[in-house]
mmCIF file of C-alpha atoms in Angstrom:
data_model
loop_
_atom_site.group_PDB
_atom_site.id
_atom_site.type_symbol
_atom_site.label_atom_id
_atom_site.label_comp_id
_atom_site.label_asym_id
_atom_site.label_seq_id
_atom_site.Cartn_x
_atom_site.Cartn_y
_atom_site.Cartn_z
ATOM 1 C CA UNK A 12 16.430 43.575 -7.721
ATOM 2 C CA UNK A 13 14.832 40.559 -6.029
ATOM 3 C CA UNK A 14 12.828 38.249 -8.250
ATOM 4 C CA UNK A 15 9.339 37.453 -6.971
ATOM 5 C CA UNK A 16 8.873 33.981 -5.556
ATOM 6 C CA UNK A 17 7.076 31.738 -8.030
ATOM 7 C CA UNK A 18 4.683 28.862 -7.539
ATOM 8 C CA UNK A 19 5.396 25.526 -9.197
ATOM 9 C CA UNK A 20 3.771 22.226 -9.980
ATOM 10 C CA UNK A 21 5.595 19.309 -8.398
ATOM 11 C CA UNK A 22 7.180 18.157 -11.696
ATOM 12 C CA UNK A 23 8.435 21.640 -12.557
ATOM 13 C CA UNK A 24 9.780 22.120 -9.024
ATOM 14 C CA UNK A 25 11.749 18.869 -9.244
ATOM 15 C CA UNK A 26 13.203 19.866 -12.604
ATOM 16 C CA UNK A 27 14.318 23.290 -11.360
ATOM 17 C CA UNK A 28 15.651 21.879 -8.086
ATOM 18 C CA UNK A 29 17.894 19.407 -9.868
ATOM 19 C CA UNK A 30 19.246 22.146 -12.101
ATOM 20 C CA UNK A 31 19.894 24.497 -9.180
ATOM 21 C CA UNK A 32 21.468 21.744 -7.081
ATOM 22 C CA UNK A 33 23.894 21.048 -9.908
ATOM 23 C CA UNK A 34 24.748 24.742 -10.246
ATOM 24 C CA UNK A 35 25.167 25.292 -6.499
ATOM 25 C CA UNK A 36 27.425 22.306 -5.834
ATOM 26 C CA UNK A 37 28.701 22.316 -2.246
ATOM 27 C CA UNK A 38 26.858 25.581 -1.585
ATOM 28 C CA UNK A 39 23.556 23.715 -1.851
ATOM 29 C CA UNK A 40 22.295 21.708 1.127
ATOM 30 C CA UNK A 41 19.131 20.007 -0.048
ATOM 31 C CA UNK A 42 15.657 21.108 -1.076
ATOM 32 C CA UNK A 43 11.983 20.331 -0.667
ATOM 33 C CA UNK A 44 8.607 21.207 -2.138
ATOM 34 C CA UNK A 45 6.211 23.149 0.100
ATOM 35 C CA UNK A 46 2.766 21.745 -0.698
ATOM 36 C CA UNK A 47 0.952 24.498 1.207
ATOM 37 C CA UNK A 48 2.449 27.294 -0.879
ATOM 38 C CA UNK A 49 3.479 25.360 -4.035
ATOM 39 C CA UNK A 50 6.947 26.855 -3.623
ATOM 40 C CA UNK A 51 10.362 25.277 -4.087
ATOM 41 C CA UNK A 52 12.659 25.761 -1.086
ATOM 42 C CA UNK A 53 16.405 25.424 -1.645
ATOM 43 C CA UNK A 54 18.781 25.171 1.328
ATOM 44 C CA UNK A 55 21.988 27.137 0.723
ATOM 45 C CA UNK A 56 25.203 27.899 2.574
ATOM 46 C CA UNK A 57 26.021 31.415 1.308
ATOM 47 C CA UNK A 58 24.393 34.722 0.382
ATOM 48 C CA UNK A 59 25.631 34.395 -3.199
ATOM 49 C CA UNK A 60 23.992 30.989 -3.481
ATOM 50 C CA UNK A 61 20.772 32.487 -2.139
ATOM 51 C CA UNK A 62 20.798 35.114 -4.883
ATOM 52 C CA UNK A 63 21.209 32.404 -7.521
ATOM 53 C CA UNK A 64 18.184 30.565 -6.146
ATOM 54 C CA UNK A 65 16.015 33.663 -5.821
ATOM 55 C CA UNK A 66 16.780 34.689 -9.390
ATOM 56 C CA UNK A 67 14.966 31.520 -10.511
ATOM 57 C CA UNK A 68 11.876 32.215 -8.413
ATOM 58 C CA UNK A 69 12.589 29.676 -5.668
ATOM 59 C CA UNK A 70 12.820 30.344 -1.935
ATOM 60 C CA UNK A 71 16.388 30.416 -0.591
ATOM 61 C CA UNK A 72 16.955 29.312 3.000
ATOM 62 C CA UNK A 73 20.443 29.840 4.428
ATOM 63 C CA UNK A 74 21.196 26.889 6.715
ATOM 64 C CA UNK A 75 23.891 25.804 9.139
ATOM 65 C CA UNK A 76 24.610 22.226 8.105
ATOM 66 C CA UNK A 77 26.147 21.316 4.753
ATOM 67 C CA UNK A 78 25.132 18.190 2.901
ATOM 68 C CA UNK A 79 28.558 16.632 3.459
ATOM 69 C CA UNK A 80 28.196 17.188 7.220
ATOM 70 C CA UNK A 81 24.740 15.609 7.254
ATOM 71 C CA UNK A 82 25.978 12.602 5.293
ATOM 72 C CA UNK A 83 28.877 12.220 7.723
ATOM 73 C CA UNK A 84 26.373 12.219 10.588
ATOM 74 C CA UNK A 85 24.446 9.328 9.026
ATOM 75 C CA UNK A 86 27.676 7.347 8.695
ATOM 76 C CA UNK A 87 28.437 7.953 12.374
ATOM 77 C CA UNK A 88 24.988 6.697 13.313
ATOM 78 C CA UNK A 89 25.506 3.567 11.204
ATOM 79 C CA UNK A 90 28.725 2.858 13.097
ATOM 80 C CA UNK A 91 27.814 3.898 16.639
ATOM 81 C CA UNK A 92 24.053 3.628 17.079
ATOM 82 C CA UNK A 93 22.472 1.188 14.636
ATOM 83 C CA UNK A 94 20.270 -0.705 17.053
ATOM 84 C CA UNK A 95 17.219 -2.715 16.055
ATOM 85 C CA UNK A 96 14.289 -0.314 16.170
ATOM 86 C CA UNK A 97 16.164 2.750 14.926
ATOM 87 C CA UNK A 98 15.852 4.676 11.690
ATOM 88 C CA UNK A 99 17.203 7.898 10.269
ATOM 89 C CA UNK A 100 17.044 10.071 7.187
ATOM 90 C CA UNK A 101 18.209 13.484 6.051
ATOM 91 C CA UNK A 102 15.393 15.995 6.521
ATOM 92 C CA UNK A 103 15.868 19.073 4.309
ATOM 93 C CA UNK A 104 12.975 20.869 6.029
ATOM 94 C CA UNK A 105 14.879 21.055 9.336
ATOM 95 C CA UNK A 106 18.383 20.760 7.816
ATOM 96 C CA UNK A 107 19.085 17.918 10.218
ATOM 97 C CA UNK A 108 19.321 14.158 10.320
ATOM 98 C CA UNK A 109 16.046 12.938 11.804
ATOM 99 C CA UNK A 110 16.533 9.895 14.049
ATOM 100 C CA UNK A 111 13.540 7.820 15.111
ATOM 101 C CA UNK A 112 13.611 5.186 17.847
ATOM 102 C CA UNK A 113 10.764 2.732 18.371
ATOM 103 C CA UNK A 114 9.423 1.437 21.688
ATOM 104 C CA UNK A 115 12.000 -1.388 21.852
ATOM 105 C CA UNK A 116 14.940 1.021 22.134
ATOM 106 C CA UNK A 117 15.362 1.262 25.908
ATOM 107 C CA UNK A 118 18.029 0.993 28.590
ATOM 108 C CA UNK A 119 21.576 0.684 27.266
ATOM 109 C CA UNK A 120 20.419 1.013 23.676
ATOM 110 C CA UNK A 121 18.670 4.309 24.369
ATOM 111 C CA UNK A 122 21.648 5.582 26.368
ATOM 112 C CA UNK A 123 24.049 4.722 23.528
ATOM 113 C CA UNK A 124 21.809 6.363 20.945
ATOM 114 C CA UNK A 125 21.428 9.483 23.078
ATOM 115 C CA UNK A 126 25.187 9.728 23.606
ATOM 116 C CA UNK A 127 25.844 9.482 19.868
ATOM 117 C CA UNK A 128 23.232 12.071 18.940
ATOM 118 C CA UNK A 129 24.240 14.478 21.729
ATOM 119 C CA UNK A 130 27.744 14.518 20.248
ATOM 120 C CA UNK A 131 26.221 15.857 17.018
ATOM 121 C CA UNK A 132 24.386 18.741 18.667
ATOM 122 C CA UNK A 133 22.612 20.956 16.147
ATOM 123 C CA UNK A 134 22.824 18.362 13.399
ATOM 124 C CA UNK A 135 20.438 15.652 14.625
ATOM 125 C CA UNK A 136 16.890 15.555 15.951
ATOM 126 C CA UNK A 137 15.584 12.533 17.865
ATOM 127 C CA UNK A 138 12.000 11.380 18.142
ATOM 128 C CA UNK A 139 10.216 8.337 19.568
ATOM 129 C CA UNK A 140 7.502 6.296 17.908
ATOM 130 C CA UNK A 141 4.974 4.358 19.980
ATOM 131 C CA UNK A 142 5.052 1.389 17.633
ATOM 132 C CA UNK A 143 7.759 -1.059 16.634
ATOM 133 C CA UNK A 144 9.584 -1.034 13.305
ATOM 134 C CA UNK A 145 8.785 -4.198 11.398
ATOM 135 C CA UNK A 146 8.456 -5.526 7.903
ATOM 136 C CA UNK A 147 4.892 -5.480 6.635
ATOM 137 C CA UNK A 148 4.572 -9.058 5.370
ATOM 138 C CA UNK A 149 1.948 -11.324 6.954
ATOM 139 C CA UNK A 150 1.308 -15.030 7.477
ATOM 140 C CA UNK A 151 -1.119 -16.269 4.834
ATOM 141 C CA UNK A 152 -3.657 -17.428 7.407
ATOM 142 C CA UNK A 153 -4.634 -13.773 7.637
ATOM 143 C CA UNK A 154 -7.201 -12.825 5.034
ATOM 144 C CA UNK A 155 -6.590 -9.807 2.822
ATOM 145 C CA UNK A 156 -8.793 -6.831 3.567
ATOM 146 C CA UNK A 157 -11.174 -5.124 1.211
ATOM 147 C CA UNK A 158 -9.028 -2.912 -0.949
ATOM 148 C CA UNK A 159 -10.361 0.404 0.152
ATOM 149 C CA UNK A 160 -8.620 1.066 3.415
ATOM 150 C CA UNK A 161 -8.511 3.664 6.058
ATOM 151 C CA UNK A 162 -7.684 6.873 4.307
ATOM 152 C CA UNK A 163 -7.826 8.559 0.973
ATOM 153 C CA UNK A 164 -10.799 6.875 -0.677
ATOM 154 C CA UNK A 165 -9.873 7.599 -4.228
ATOM 155 C CA UNK A 166 -8.418 11.001 -3.403
ATOM 156 C CA UNK A 167 -6.033 12.403 -5.959
ATOM 157 C CA UNK A 168 -2.409 12.116 -4.974
ATOM 158 C CA UNK A 169 -1.729 15.771 -5.672
ATOM 159 C CA UNK A 170 0.635 16.954 -8.334
ATOM 160 C CA UNK A 171 2.308 14.328 -10.490
ATOM 161 C CA UNK A 172 5.674 13.458 -9.109
ATOM 162 C CA UNK A 173 8.651 14.860 -10.909
ATOM 163 C CA UNK A 174 9.794 14.245 -14.415
ATOM 164 C CA UNK A 175 10.231 10.738 -15.739
ATOM 165 C CA UNK A 176 13.077 8.901 -14.061
ATOM 166 C CA UNK A 177 15.621 6.797 -15.875
ATOM 167 C CA UNK A 178 16.034 3.279 -14.621
ATOM 168 C CA UNK A 179 18.685 2.999 -11.954
ATOM 169 C CA UNK A 180 17.987 6.081 -9.834
ATOM 170 C CA UNK A 181 19.871 9.305 -9.585
ATOM 171 C CA UNK A 182 23.401 9.480 -8.371
ATOM 172 C CA UNK A 183 24.220 9.225 -4.700
ATOM 173 C CA UNK A 184 21.395 6.950 -3.555
ATOM 174 C CA UNK A 185 19.032 9.892 -3.675
ATOM 175 C CA UNK A 186 20.708 11.830 -0.893
ATOM 176 C CA UNK A 187 23.096 13.840 -3.020
ATOM 177 C CA UNK A 188 20.914 16.894 -2.706
ATOM 178 C CA UNK A 189 18.313 15.516 -0.274
ATOM 179 C CA UNK A 190 15.702 16.422 -2.814
ATOM 180 C CA UNK A 191 14.697 13.905 -5.452
ATOM 181 C CA UNK A 192 15.690 10.456 -4.333
ATOM 182 C CA UNK A 193 16.042 6.890 -5.460
ATOM 183 C CA UNK A 194 18.478 4.224 -4.392
ATOM 184 C CA UNK A 195 20.964 3.230 -7.051
ATOM 185 C CA UNK A 196 20.526 -0.519 -7.003
ATOM 186 C CA UNK A 197 20.919 -3.430 -9.344
ATOM 187 C CA UNK A 198 17.999 -5.365 -10.689
ATOM 188 C CA UNK A 199 16.262 -5.774 -13.963
ATOM 189 C CA UNK A 200 13.361 -4.098 -15.654
ATOM 190 C CA UNK A 201 12.229 -1.499 -18.078
ATOM 191 C CA UNK A 202 9.664 1.230 -17.549
ATOM 192 C CA UNK A 203 6.985 0.586 -14.940
ATOM 193 C CA UNK A 204 4.531 0.844 -17.771
ATOM 194 C CA UNK A 205 3.778 -2.845 -17.459
ATOM 195 C CA UNK A 206 3.629 -5.653 -19.897
ATOM 196 C CA UNK A 207 0.546 -4.859 -21.883
ATOM 197 C CA UNK A 208 -2.641 -2.905 -22.216
ATOM 198 C CA UNK A 209 -5.776 -5.025 -21.870
ATOM 199 C CA UNK A 210 -6.199 -7.511 -19.063
ATOM 200 C CA UNK A 211 -6.360 -10.890 -20.696
ATOM 201 C CA UNK A 212 -4.318 -14.042 -20.652
ATOM 202 C CA UNK A 213 -4.526 -17.656 -21.529
ATOM 203 C CA UNK A 214 -6.166 -20.070 -19.156
ATOM 204 C CA UNK A 215 -5.722 -20.979 -15.499
ATOM 205 C CA UNK A 216 -2.995 -18.988 -13.775
ATOM 206 C CA UNK A 217 -2.694 -16.753 -16.813
ATOM 207 C CA UNK A 218 -6.220 -15.478 -16.261
ATOM 208 C CA UNK A 219 -5.523 -14.799 -12.589
ATOM 209 C CA UNK A 220 -2.279 -13.035 -13.422
ATOM 210 C CA UNK A 221 -3.890 -10.878 -16.081
ATOM 211 C CA UNK A 222 -6.347 -9.512 -13.527
ATOM 212 C CA UNK A 223 -3.825 -8.552 -10.846
ATOM 213 C CA UNK A 224 -2.669 -4.965 -10.368
ATOM 214 C CA UNK A 225 -0.710 -3.038 -7.752
ATOM 215 C CA UNK A 226 -2.072 -3.533 -4.241
ATOM 216 C CA UNK A 227 -3.603 -6.974 -4.868
ATOM 217 C CA UNK A 228 -2.741 -9.890 -2.566
ATOM 218 C CA UNK A 229 -0.088 -12.435 -3.533
ATOM 219 C CA UNK A 230 0.777 -15.607 -1.584
ATOM 220 C CA UNK A 231 3.946 -17.643 -1.189
ATOM 221 C CA UNK A 232 5.843 -19.670 1.399
ATOM 222 C CA UNK A 233 3.285 -19.097 4.148
ATOM 223 C CA UNK A 234 3.310 -15.337 3.617
ATOM 224 C CA UNK A 235 0.853 -12.859 2.180
ATOM 225 C CA UNK A 236 2.254 -9.753 0.535
ATOM 226 C CA UNK A 237 1.038 -7.270 -2.063
ATOM 227 C CA UNK A 238 1.865 -6.824 -5.713
ATOM 228 C CA UNK A 239 3.677 -3.578 -6.448
ATOM 229 C CA UNK A 240 3.846 -2.809 -10.156
ATOM 230 C CA UNK A 241 3.542 -4.899 -13.303
ATOM 231 C CA UNK A 242 6.660 -4.524 -15.453
ATOM 232 C CA UNK A 243 8.135 -5.781 -18.705
ATOM 233 C CA UNK A 244 11.601 -7.355 -18.858
ATOM 234 C CA UNK A 245 12.884 -7.820 -22.407
ATOM 235 C CA UNK A 246 9.276 -8.138 -23.513
ATOM 236 C CA UNK A 247 8.364 -10.731 -20.867
ATOM 237 C CA UNK A 248 5.756 -9.917 -18.185
ATOM 238 C CA UNK A 249 6.626 -9.711 -14.512
ATOM 239 C CA UNK A 250 5.929 -7.722 -11.370
ATOM 240 C CA UNK A 251 7.806 -6.009 -8.558
ATOM 241 C CA UNK A 252 7.184 -6.617 -4.875
ATOM 242 C CA UNK A 253 9.225 -6.370 -1.666
ATOM 243 C CA UNK A 254 12.525 -8.226 -1.451
ATOM 244 C CA UNK A 255 11.737 -9.635 1.985
ATOM 245 C CA UNK A 256 8.631 -11.153 0.378
ATOM 246 C CA UNK A 257 10.736 -12.597 -2.438
ATOM 247 C CA UNK A 258 12.958 -14.230 0.173
ATOM 248 C CA UNK A 259 9.948 -16.084 1.621
ATOM 249 C CA UNK A 260 9.188 -18.184 -1.450
ATOM 250 C CA UNK A 261 10.457 -18.885 -4.953
ATOM 251 C CA UNK A 262 6.920 -19.254 -6.317
ATOM 252 C CA UNK A 263 3.862 -17.038 -5.855
ATOM 253 C CA UNK A 264 0.136 -17.552 -6.354
ATOM 254 C CA UNK A 265 -2.982 -15.388 -6.566
ATOM 255 C CA UNK A 266 -4.835 -17.391 -3.906
ATOM 256 C CA UNK A 267 -4.117 -18.672 -0.424
ATOM 257 C CA UNK A 268 -4.726 -22.302 -1.446
ATOM 258 C CA UNK A 269 -1.999 -22.070 -4.087
ATOM 259 C CA UNK A 270 -4.222 -23.184 -6.965
ATOM 260 C CA UNK A 271 -3.752 -20.072 -9.115
ATOM 261 C CA UNK A 272 -0.058 -19.956 -9.976
ATOM 262 C CA UNK A 273 1.382 -16.543 -10.782
ATOM 263 C CA UNK A 274 5.109 -16.609 -11.211
ATOM 264 C CA UNK A 275 8.633 -17.398 -10.108
ATOM 265 C CA UNK A 276 11.134 -15.102 -8.419
ATOM 266 C CA UNK A 277 13.920 -14.099 -10.790
ATOM 267 C CA UNK A 278 15.740 -11.672 -8.498
ATOM 268 C CA UNK A 279 15.297 -10.739 -4.849
ATOM 269 C CA UNK A 280 17.283 -8.181 -2.860
ATOM 270 C CA UNK A 281 17.004 -7.983 0.943
ATOM 271 C CA UNK A 282 18.379 -6.641 3.204
ATOM 272 C CA UNK A 283 20.484 -3.636 2.091
ATOM 273 C CA UNK A 284 17.680 -2.877 -0.389
ATOM 274 C CA UNK A 285 14.160 -4.334 -0.512
ATOM 275 C CA UNK A 286 12.735 -5.425 -3.858
ATOM 276 C CA UNK A 287 11.995 -8.609 -5.781
ATOM 277 C CA UNK A 288 11.254 -9.293 -9.437
ATOM 278 C CA UNK A 289 8.769 -12.091 -10.117
ATOM 279 C CA UNK A 290 8.300 -13.273 -13.703
ATOM 280 C CA UNK A 291 4.842 -14.512 -14.665
ATOM 281 C CA UNK A 292 4.788 -18.230 -15.480
ATOM 282 C CA UNK A 293 2.593 -17.609 -18.521
ATOM 283 C CA UNK A 294 4.678 -15.536 -20.935
ATOM 284 C CA UNK A 295 1.503 -14.641 -22.838
ATOM 285 C CA UNK A 296 0.022 -12.907 -19.791
ATOM 286 C CA UNK A 297 -0.823 -9.253 -20.385
ATOM 287 C CA UNK A 298 -1.346 -7.718 -16.933
ATOM 288 C CA UNK A 299 -2.633 -4.183 -16.709
ATOM 289 C CA UNK A 300 -0.177 -1.471 -15.717
ATOM 290 C CA UNK A 301 -2.303 -0.093 -12.901
ATOM 291 C CA UNK A 302 -2.852 0.188 -9.144
ATOM 292 C CA UNK A 303 -6.061 -0.680 -7.266
ATOM 293 C CA UNK A 304 -7.866 2.334 -5.771
ATOM 294 C CA UNK A 305 -10.143 2.446 -2.735
ATOM 295 C CA UNK A 306 -13.358 2.373 -4.765
ATOM 296 C CA UNK A 307 -12.266 -0.747 -6.647
ATOM 297 C CA UNK A 308 -11.301 1.070 -9.820
ATOM 298 C CA UNK A 309 -7.762 1.089 -11.197
ATOM 299 C CA UNK A 310 -5.320 3.974 -11.567
ATOM 300 C CA UNK A 311 -3.279 3.548 -14.743
ATOM 301 C CA UNK A 312 0.497 3.716 -14.215
ATOM 302 C CA UNK A 313 2.591 4.935 -17.126
ATOM 303 C CA UNK A 314 5.949 5.994 -15.710
ATOM 304 C CA UNK A 315 8.360 5.715 -12.800
ATOM 305 C CA UNK A 316 9.629 8.766 -10.915
ATOM 306 C CA UNK A 317 11.946 9.533 -8.047
ATOM 307 C CA UNK A 318 10.518 10.715 -4.747
ATOM 308 C CA UNK A 319 11.027 14.215 -3.417
ATOM 309 C CA UNK A 320 10.420 15.519 0.098
ATOM 310 C CA UNK A 321 6.948 17.042 0.238
ATOM 311 C CA UNK A 322 5.574 14.896 -2.582
ATOM 312 C CA UNK A 323 1.960 13.811 -2.016
ATOM 313 C CA UNK A 324 1.588 10.069 -2.463
ATOM 314 C CA UNK A 325 -0.852 7.182 -2.063
ATOM 315 C CA UNK A 326 -0.195 3.567 -1.098
ATOM 316 C CA UNK A 327 -2.225 0.519 -2.109
ATOM 317 C CA UNK A 328 -1.945 -2.782 -0.245
ATOM 318 C CA UNK A 329 -3.886 -5.997 0.304
ATOM 319 C CA UNK A 330 -4.567 -5.442 4.023
ATOM 320 C CA UNK A 331 -5.553 -1.802 4.353
ATOM 321 C CA UNK A 332 -6.344 -0.782 0.789
ATOM 322 C CA UNK A 333 -5.417 2.804 0.008
ATOM 323 C CA UNK A 334 -3.891 5.369 2.356
ATOM 324 C CA UNK A 335 -2.266 8.686 1.601
ATOM 325 C CA UNK A 336 0.290 11.129 2.937
ATOM 326 C CA UNK A 337 3.561 12.658 1.836
ATOM 327 C CA UNK A 338 7.261 11.961 1.595
ATOM 328 C CA UNK A 339 9.137 13.166 4.699
ATOM 329 C CA UNK A 340 12.682 11.919 4.119
ATOM 330 C CA UNK A 341 15.022 10.319 1.597
ATOM 331 C CA UNK A 342 17.905 7.864 1.686
ATOM 332 C CA UNK A 343 16.494 6.546 4.956
ATOM 333 C CA UNK A 344 18.079 3.684 6.875
ATOM 334 C CA UNK A 345 15.885 1.431 9.037
ATOM 335 C CA UNK A 346 17.002 -1.409 11.298
ATOM 336 C CA UNK A 347 14.232 -4.017 11.542
ATOM 337 C CA UNK A 348 16.323 -6.245 13.804
ATOM 338 C CA UNK A 349 17.830 -9.656 13.208
ATOM 339 C CA UNK A 350 20.475 -8.135 10.949
ATOM 340 C CA UNK A 351 17.842 -6.743 8.576
ATOM 341 C CA UNK A 352 19.156 -3.224 7.911
ATOM 342 C CA UNK A 353 17.832 -1.545 4.781
ATOM 343 C CA UNK A 354 19.292 1.597 3.215
ATOM 344 C CA UNK A 355 18.235 4.097 0.576
ATOM 345 C CA UNK A 356 14.543 4.060 1.493
ATOM 346 C CA UNK A 357 11.830 6.697 1.139
ATOM 347 C CA UNK A 358 10.372 7.765 4.510
ATOM 348 C CA UNK A 359 6.711 8.834 4.657
ATOM 349 C CA UNK A 360 3.855 9.578 7.047
ATOM 350 C CA UNK A 361 1.673 7.072 5.170
ATOM 351 C CA UNK A 362 0.251 4.199 7.229
ATOM 352 C CA UNK A 363 0.475 0.484 6.404
ATOM 353 C CA UNK A 364 -0.009 -2.866 8.143
ATOM 354 C CA UNK A 365 1.224 -6.469 7.831
ATOM 355 C CA UNK A 366 0.272 -7.879 4.433
ATOM 356 C CA UNK A 367 0.790 -4.527 2.706
ATOM 357 C CA UNK A 368 4.480 -5.320 2.038
ATOM 358 C CA UNK A 369 5.459 -4.925 -1.592
ATOM 359 C CA UNK A 370 2.391 -2.829 -2.358
ATOM 360 C CA UNK A 371 2.510 0.194 -4.618
ATOM 361 C CA UNK A 372 3.272 3.770 -3.607
ATOM 362 C CA UNK A 373 2.283 6.110 -6.403
ATOM 363 C CA UNK A 374 1.518 9.719 -7.303
ATOM 364 C CA UNK A 375 -1.254 9.927 -9.871
ATOM 365 C CA UNK A 376 0.018 7.938 -12.889
ATOM 366 C CA UNK A 377 3.590 7.607 -11.590
ATOM 367 C CA UNK A 378 5.147 4.634 -9.790
ATOM 368 C CA UNK A 379 7.226 5.824 -6.817
ATOM 369 C CA UNK A 380 7.929 3.035 -4.315
ATOM 370 C CA UNK A 381 7.348 -0.476 -2.916
ATOM 371 C CA UNK A 382 6.127 -0.897 0.674
ATOM 372 C CA UNK A 383 8.895 -2.177 2.965
ATOM 373 C CA UNK A 384 7.945 -1.704 6.620
ATOM 374 C CA UNK A 385 7.477 0.808 9.394
ATOM 375 C CA UNK A 386 5.567 1.354 12.622
ATOM 376 C CA UNK A 387 2.010 2.043 13.690
ATOM 377 C CA UNK A 388 -1.144 1.115 11.810
ATOM 378 C CA UNK A 389 -3.971 2.668 9.829
ATOM 379 C CA UNK A 390 -6.121 3.179 12.940
ATOM 380 C CA UNK A 391 -3.634 5.068 15.096
ATOM 381 C CA UNK A 392 -1.516 6.327 12.206
ATOM 382 C CA UNK A 393 2.087 5.526 11.511
ATOM 383 C CA UNK A 394 5.082 5.926 9.281
ATOM 384 C CA UNK A 395 6.157 3.675 6.440
ATOM 385 C CA UNK A 396 9.379 3.171 4.493
ATOM 386 C CA UNK A 397 9.406 2.375 0.780
ATOM 387 C CA UNK A 398 11.959 0.960 -1.639
ATOM 388 C CA UNK A 399 12.341 3.451 -4.528
ATOM 389 C CA UNK A 400 10.982 1.981 -7.753
ATOM 390 C CA UNK A 401 13.730 3.666 -9.742
ATOM 391 C CA UNK A 402 16.272 1.711 -7.721
ATOM 392 C CA UNK A 403 14.515 -1.574 -8.426
ATOM 393 C CA UNK A 404 14.169 -1.052 -12.166
#
């Protein structure tokens, strides 16, 4: 007897997928959440594995490529074809490694990439992007935009993302089952629930800090970036932003002139991963645990979750405001050039532009990622990579 296929909320799908992935072991080859049907799709290698999946109400899809084979393909790409302007991630929807090359990959570089991917026939798909992969920080002479950008004016981000994630991510840099992801990285922090409730603070920079939330502009070292999430570290207030922003300056302010001091970088990680922890200078600051929405209101953030392919998300940044889309790949590698190769990222079809770096990616009340870089813009559309919050915490 075949069990009828069930529909799931995103959190319940993530919970079941993790359980099934554990049960299936090597006979599982990733999973994703189908937003159109609200169904969980599990990739499997055998008929017996398919029966196990179907008995739980999920859709079983028998595929050709095992997870170990797909991981081996990504390692080959890292060795043989990691040119500036290339990126790849495991795509459970197609059961392939999706390779993307930007407009700078031409001539010998394109020939080398094509040769490497042709040798992995049936395991890799290759696509071009019209833009150029770059980090999304910006010189501070550029003014931040009105926070209410091109897409998703206050739209809900769909189902809440997954069950609460423990700090530190889940296992094999998120690619263990190509479902729920999150890079296992160092760093410090507790829950992304922030450092307090009411916005308040004591005088000067403390007042500025107390009013900042995810997506607001921050300035340092000639760069403008965006605040990601307010956090608490051993009871002290701080915030997360992109690591390549943290590398630009040790100190950060709330204004371009540098008069409203915010905090000092305690830890910054870039490349390899891409996050920075900035501790507020005023230890009495109580910043709100929230993200700025397109209409100027704030979305409260109370937890951190791992991304899953198919998850609907929103992004808030100081250049383009709020845009939305969904997660398309996990454990992504992107080569920005100049030796800046970042691993373990979340790939999305969300747009972003320079100045949005470090800004918050979220799903309803859940923190998901920090804006790293990508290609395109919020006029033509694009794709953006995010550092998993669970890896930064």
